[in-house]
PDB file of C-alpha atoms in Angstrom:
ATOM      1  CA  UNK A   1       1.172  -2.200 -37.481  1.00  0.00           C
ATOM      2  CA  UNK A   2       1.425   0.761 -35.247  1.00  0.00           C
ATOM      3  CA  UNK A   3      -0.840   3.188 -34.801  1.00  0.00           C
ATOM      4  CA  UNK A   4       1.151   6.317 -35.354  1.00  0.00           C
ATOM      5  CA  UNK A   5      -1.603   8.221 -33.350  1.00  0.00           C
ATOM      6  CA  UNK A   6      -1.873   6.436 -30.436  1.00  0.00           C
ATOM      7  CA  UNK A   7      -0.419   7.777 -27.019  1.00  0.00           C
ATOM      8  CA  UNK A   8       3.597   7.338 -26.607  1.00  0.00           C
ATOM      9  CA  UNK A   9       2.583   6.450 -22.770  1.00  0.00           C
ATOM     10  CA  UNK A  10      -0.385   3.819 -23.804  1.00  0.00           C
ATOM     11  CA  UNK A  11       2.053   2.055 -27.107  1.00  0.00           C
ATOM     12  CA  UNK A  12       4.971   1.755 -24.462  1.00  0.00           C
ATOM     13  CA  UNK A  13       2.686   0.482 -21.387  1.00  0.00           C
ATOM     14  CA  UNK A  14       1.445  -2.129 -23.734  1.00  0.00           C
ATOM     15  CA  UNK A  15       4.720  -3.364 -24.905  1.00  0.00           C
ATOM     16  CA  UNK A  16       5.617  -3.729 -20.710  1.00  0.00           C
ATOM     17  CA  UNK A  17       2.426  -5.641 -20.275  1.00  0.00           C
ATOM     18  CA  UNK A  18       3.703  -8.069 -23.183  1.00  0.00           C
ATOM     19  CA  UNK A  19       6.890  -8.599 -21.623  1.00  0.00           C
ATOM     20  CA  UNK A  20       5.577  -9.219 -18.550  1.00  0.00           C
ATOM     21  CA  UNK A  21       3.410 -12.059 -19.771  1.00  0.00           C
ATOM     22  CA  UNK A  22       6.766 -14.073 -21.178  1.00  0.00           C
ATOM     23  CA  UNK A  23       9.574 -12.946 -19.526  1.00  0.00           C
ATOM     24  CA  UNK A  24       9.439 -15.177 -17.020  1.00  0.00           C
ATOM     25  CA  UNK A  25      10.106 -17.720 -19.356  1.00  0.00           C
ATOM     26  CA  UNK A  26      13.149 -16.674 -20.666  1.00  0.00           C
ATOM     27  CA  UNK A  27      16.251 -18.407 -19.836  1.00  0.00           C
ATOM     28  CA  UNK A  28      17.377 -14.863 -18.134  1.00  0.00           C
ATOM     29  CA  UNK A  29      14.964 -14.723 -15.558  1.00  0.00           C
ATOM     30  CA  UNK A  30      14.880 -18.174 -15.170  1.00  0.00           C
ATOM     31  CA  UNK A  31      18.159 -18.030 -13.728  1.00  0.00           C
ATOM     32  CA  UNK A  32      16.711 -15.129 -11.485  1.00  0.00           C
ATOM     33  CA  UNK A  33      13.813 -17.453 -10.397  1.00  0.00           C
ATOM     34  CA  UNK A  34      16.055 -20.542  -9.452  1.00  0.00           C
ATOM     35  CA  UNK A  35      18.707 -18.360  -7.439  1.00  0.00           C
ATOM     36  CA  UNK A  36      15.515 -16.785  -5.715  1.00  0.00           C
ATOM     37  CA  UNK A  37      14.097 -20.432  -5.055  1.00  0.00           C
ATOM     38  CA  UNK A  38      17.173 -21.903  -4.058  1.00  0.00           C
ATOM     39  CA  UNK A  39      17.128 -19.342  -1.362  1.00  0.00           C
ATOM     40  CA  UNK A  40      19.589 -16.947  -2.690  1.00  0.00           C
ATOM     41  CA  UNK A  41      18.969 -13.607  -4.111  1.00  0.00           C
ATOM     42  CA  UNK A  42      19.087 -12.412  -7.868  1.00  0.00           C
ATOM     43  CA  UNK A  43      20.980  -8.935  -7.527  1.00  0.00           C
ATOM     44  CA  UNK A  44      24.475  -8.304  -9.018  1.00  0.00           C
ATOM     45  CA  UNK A  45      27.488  -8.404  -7.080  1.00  0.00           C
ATOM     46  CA  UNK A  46      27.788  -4.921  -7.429  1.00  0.00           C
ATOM     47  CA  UNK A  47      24.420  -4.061  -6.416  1.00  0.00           C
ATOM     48  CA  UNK A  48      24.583  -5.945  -2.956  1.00  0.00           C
ATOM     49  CA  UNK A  49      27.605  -4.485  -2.212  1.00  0.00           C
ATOM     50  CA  UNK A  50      27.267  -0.848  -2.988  1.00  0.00           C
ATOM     51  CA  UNK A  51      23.525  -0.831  -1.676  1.00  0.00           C
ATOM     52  CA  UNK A  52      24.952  -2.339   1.462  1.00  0.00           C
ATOM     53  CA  UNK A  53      23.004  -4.020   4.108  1.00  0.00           C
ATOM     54  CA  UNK A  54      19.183  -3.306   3.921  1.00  0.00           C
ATOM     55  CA  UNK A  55      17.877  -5.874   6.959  1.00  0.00           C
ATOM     56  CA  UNK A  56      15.062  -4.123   8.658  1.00  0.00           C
ATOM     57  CA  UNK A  57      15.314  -1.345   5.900  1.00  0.00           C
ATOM     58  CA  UNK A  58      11.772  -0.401   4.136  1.00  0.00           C
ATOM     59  CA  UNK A  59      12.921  -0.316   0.408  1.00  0.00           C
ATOM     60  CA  UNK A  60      10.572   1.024  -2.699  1.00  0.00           C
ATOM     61  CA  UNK A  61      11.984  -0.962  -5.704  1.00  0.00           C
ATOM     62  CA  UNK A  62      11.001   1.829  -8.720  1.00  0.00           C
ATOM     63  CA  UNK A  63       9.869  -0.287 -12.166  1.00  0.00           C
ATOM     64  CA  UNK A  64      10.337  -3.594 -10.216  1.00  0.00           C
ATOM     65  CA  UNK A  65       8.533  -5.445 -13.647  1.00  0.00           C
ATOM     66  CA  UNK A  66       8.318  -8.824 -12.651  1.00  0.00           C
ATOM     67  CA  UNK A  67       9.899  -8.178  -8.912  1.00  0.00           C
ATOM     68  CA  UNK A  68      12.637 -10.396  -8.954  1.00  0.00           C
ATOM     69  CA  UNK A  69      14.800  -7.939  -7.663  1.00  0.00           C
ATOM     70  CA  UNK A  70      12.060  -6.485  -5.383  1.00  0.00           C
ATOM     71  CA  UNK A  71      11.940 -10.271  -4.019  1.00  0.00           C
ATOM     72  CA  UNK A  72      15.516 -10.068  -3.410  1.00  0.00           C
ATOM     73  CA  UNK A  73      15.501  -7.202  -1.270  1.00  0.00           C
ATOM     74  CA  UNK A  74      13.029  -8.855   0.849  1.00  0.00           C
ATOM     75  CA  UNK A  75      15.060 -11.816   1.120  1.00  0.00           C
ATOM     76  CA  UNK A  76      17.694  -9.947   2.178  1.00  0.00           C
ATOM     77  CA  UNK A  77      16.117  -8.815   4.940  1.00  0.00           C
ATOM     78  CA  UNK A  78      14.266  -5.850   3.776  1.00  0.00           C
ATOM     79  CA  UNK A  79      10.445  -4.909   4.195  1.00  0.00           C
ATOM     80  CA  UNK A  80      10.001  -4.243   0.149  1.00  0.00           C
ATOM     81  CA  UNK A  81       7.782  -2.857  -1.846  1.00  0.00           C
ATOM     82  CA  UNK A  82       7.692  -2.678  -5.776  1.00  0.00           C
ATOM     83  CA  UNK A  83       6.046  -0.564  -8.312  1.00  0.00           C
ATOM     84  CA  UNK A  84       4.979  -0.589 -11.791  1.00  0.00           C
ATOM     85  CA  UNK A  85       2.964   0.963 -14.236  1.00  0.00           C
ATOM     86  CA  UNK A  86       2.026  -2.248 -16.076  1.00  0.00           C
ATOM     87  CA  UNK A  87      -0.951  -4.069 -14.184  1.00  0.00           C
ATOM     88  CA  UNK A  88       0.674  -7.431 -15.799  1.00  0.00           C
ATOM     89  CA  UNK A  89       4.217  -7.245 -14.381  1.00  0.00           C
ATOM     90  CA  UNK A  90       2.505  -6.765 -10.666  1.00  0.00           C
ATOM     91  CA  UNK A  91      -0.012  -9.568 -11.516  1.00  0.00           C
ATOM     92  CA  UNK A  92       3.430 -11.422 -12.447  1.00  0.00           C
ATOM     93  CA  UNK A  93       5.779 -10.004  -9.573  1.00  0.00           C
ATOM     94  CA  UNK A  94       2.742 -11.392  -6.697  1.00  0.00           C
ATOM     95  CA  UNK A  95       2.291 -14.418  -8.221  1.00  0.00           C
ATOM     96  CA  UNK A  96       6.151 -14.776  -8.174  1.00  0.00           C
ATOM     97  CA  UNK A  97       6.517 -14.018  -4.578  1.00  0.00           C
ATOM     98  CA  UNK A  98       3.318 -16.215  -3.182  1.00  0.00           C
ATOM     99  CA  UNK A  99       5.080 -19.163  -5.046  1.00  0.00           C
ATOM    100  CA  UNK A 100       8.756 -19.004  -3.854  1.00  0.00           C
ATOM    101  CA  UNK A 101       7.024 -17.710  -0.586  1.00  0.00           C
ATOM    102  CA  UNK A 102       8.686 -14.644  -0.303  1.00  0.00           C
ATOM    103  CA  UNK A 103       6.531 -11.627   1.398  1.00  0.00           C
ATOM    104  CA  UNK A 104       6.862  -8.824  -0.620  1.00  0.00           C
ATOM    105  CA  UNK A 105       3.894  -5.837  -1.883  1.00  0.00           C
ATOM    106  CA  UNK A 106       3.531  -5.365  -5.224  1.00  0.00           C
ATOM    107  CA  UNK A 107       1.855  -2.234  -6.593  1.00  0.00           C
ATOM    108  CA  UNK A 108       0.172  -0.341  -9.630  1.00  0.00           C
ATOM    109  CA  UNK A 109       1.383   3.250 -10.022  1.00  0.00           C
ATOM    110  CA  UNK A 110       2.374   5.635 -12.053  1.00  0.00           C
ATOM    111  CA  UNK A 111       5.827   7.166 -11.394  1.00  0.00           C
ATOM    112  CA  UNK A 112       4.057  10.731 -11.035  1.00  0.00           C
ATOM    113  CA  UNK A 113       1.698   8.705  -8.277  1.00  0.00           C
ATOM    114  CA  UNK A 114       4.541   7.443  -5.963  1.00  0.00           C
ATOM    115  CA  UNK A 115       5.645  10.546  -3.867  1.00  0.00           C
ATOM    116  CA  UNK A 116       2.111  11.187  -2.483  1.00  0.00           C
ATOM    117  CA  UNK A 117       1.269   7.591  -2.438  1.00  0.00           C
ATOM    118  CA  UNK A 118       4.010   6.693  -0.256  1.00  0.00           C
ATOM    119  CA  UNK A 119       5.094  10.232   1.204  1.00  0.00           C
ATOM    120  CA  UNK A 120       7.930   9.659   3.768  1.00  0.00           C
ATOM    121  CA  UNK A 121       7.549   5.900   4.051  1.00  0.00           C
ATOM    122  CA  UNK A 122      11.069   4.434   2.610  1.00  0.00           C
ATOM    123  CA  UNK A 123      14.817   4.162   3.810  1.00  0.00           C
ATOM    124  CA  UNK A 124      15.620   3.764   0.531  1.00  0.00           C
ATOM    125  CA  UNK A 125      14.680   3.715  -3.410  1.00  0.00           C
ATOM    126  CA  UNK A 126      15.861   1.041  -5.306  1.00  0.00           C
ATOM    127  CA  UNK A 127      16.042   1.112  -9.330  1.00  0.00           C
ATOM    128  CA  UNK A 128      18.520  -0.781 -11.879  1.00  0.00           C
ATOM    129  CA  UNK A 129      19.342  -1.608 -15.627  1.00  0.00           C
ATOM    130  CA  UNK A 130      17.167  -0.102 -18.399  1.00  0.00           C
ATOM    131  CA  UNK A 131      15.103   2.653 -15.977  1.00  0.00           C
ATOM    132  CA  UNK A 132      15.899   5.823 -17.100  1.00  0.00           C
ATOM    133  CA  UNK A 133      15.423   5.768 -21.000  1.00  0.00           C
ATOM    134  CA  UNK A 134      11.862   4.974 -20.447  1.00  0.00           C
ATOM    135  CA  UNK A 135      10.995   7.658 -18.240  1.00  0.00           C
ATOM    136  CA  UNK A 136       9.664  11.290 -20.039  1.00  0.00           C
ATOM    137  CA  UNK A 137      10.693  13.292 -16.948  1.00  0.00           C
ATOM    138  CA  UNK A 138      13.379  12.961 -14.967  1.00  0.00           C
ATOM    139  CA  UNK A 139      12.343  15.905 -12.295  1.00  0.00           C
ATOM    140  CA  UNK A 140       9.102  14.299 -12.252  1.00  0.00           C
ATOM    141  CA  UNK A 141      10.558  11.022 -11.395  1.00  0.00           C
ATOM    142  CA  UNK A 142      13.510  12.761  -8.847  1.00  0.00           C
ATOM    143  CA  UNK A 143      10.341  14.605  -6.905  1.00  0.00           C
ATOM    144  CA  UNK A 144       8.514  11.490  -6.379  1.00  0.00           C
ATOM    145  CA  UNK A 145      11.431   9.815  -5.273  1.00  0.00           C
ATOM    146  CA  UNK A 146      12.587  12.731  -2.793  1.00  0.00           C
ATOM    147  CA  UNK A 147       8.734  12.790  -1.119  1.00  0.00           C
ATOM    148  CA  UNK A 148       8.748   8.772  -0.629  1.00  0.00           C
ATOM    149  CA  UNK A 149      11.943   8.727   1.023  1.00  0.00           C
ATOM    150  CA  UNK A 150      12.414   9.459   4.694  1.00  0.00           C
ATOM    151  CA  UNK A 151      14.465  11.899   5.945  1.00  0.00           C
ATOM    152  CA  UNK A 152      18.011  10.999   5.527  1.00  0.00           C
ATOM    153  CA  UNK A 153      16.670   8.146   3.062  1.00  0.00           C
ATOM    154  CA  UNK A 154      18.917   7.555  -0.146  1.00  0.00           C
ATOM    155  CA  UNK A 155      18.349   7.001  -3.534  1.00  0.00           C
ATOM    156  CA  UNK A 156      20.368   3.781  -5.403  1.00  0.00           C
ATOM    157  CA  UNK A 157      20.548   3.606  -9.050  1.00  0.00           C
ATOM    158  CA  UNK A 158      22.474   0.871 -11.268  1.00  0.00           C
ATOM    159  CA  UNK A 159      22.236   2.104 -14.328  1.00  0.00           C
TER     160      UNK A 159
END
């Protein structure tokens, strides 16, 4: 039953921290986890080709839930970070990367969090599929993004 008084923010965190606990096991990210441990990557086509080459690049993967693609932006050669509000997907996404062995950072933040936690450190901000609907404020979420990026850093977005 929902609890039509609770807090928009705390009902939707707790629905991510569900998903994070099983979504591993679905047959969709399965597929991400074997391309990952078969040494390959689990980004679209699309992605990987309009984000371009990001060796030696330091990336901030925004909502990186269970960091498969965060993992695949190290793997392709990037230093990567990934963020997310739910403390489940970045228990998840760390776990993930110790096993395959891919270095990676995981971290708990809140969107509004991310432009002084990591002012000026990234080339670029990665974020893909299903971001934007769950986000209450877009400027919010733009300002953050402009104050981690670098000068002459970029935003990507697959959305």
């Amino acid at each position: 039953m929902v609890d039509h008084g609770a807090d928009p923010y705390d009902v939707n965190r707790m629905w991510w921290d569900e998903c994070a606990g099983f979504h591993l096991d679905t047959p969709l990210y399965q597929g991400y986890v074997e391309r990952l441990a078969g040494g390959g990557h689990s980004l679209l086509p699309l992605e990987v080709r309009e984000v371009g080459d990001v060796n030696g690049l330091d990336v901030l993967h925004l909502q990186c839930h269970v960091g498969t693609d965060t993992l695949s932006l190290a793997r392709l050669g990037a230093t990567a970070t990934g963020v997310d509000f739910s403390p489940v997907a970045i228990r998840e996404a760390t776990a993930l990367g110790s096993r395959l062995g891919i270095k990676a950072r995981f971290v708990e933040a809140e969107i509004a969090e991310i432009g002084d936690l990591f002012a000026g450190q990234f080339d670029l901000v990665f974020t893909s599929y299903g971001v934007i609907t769950w986000l209450s404020d877009l400027g919010i979420w733009g300002r953050n993004i402009a104050q981690a990026l670098r000068p002459g850093g970029r935003l990507y977005i697959a959305e």
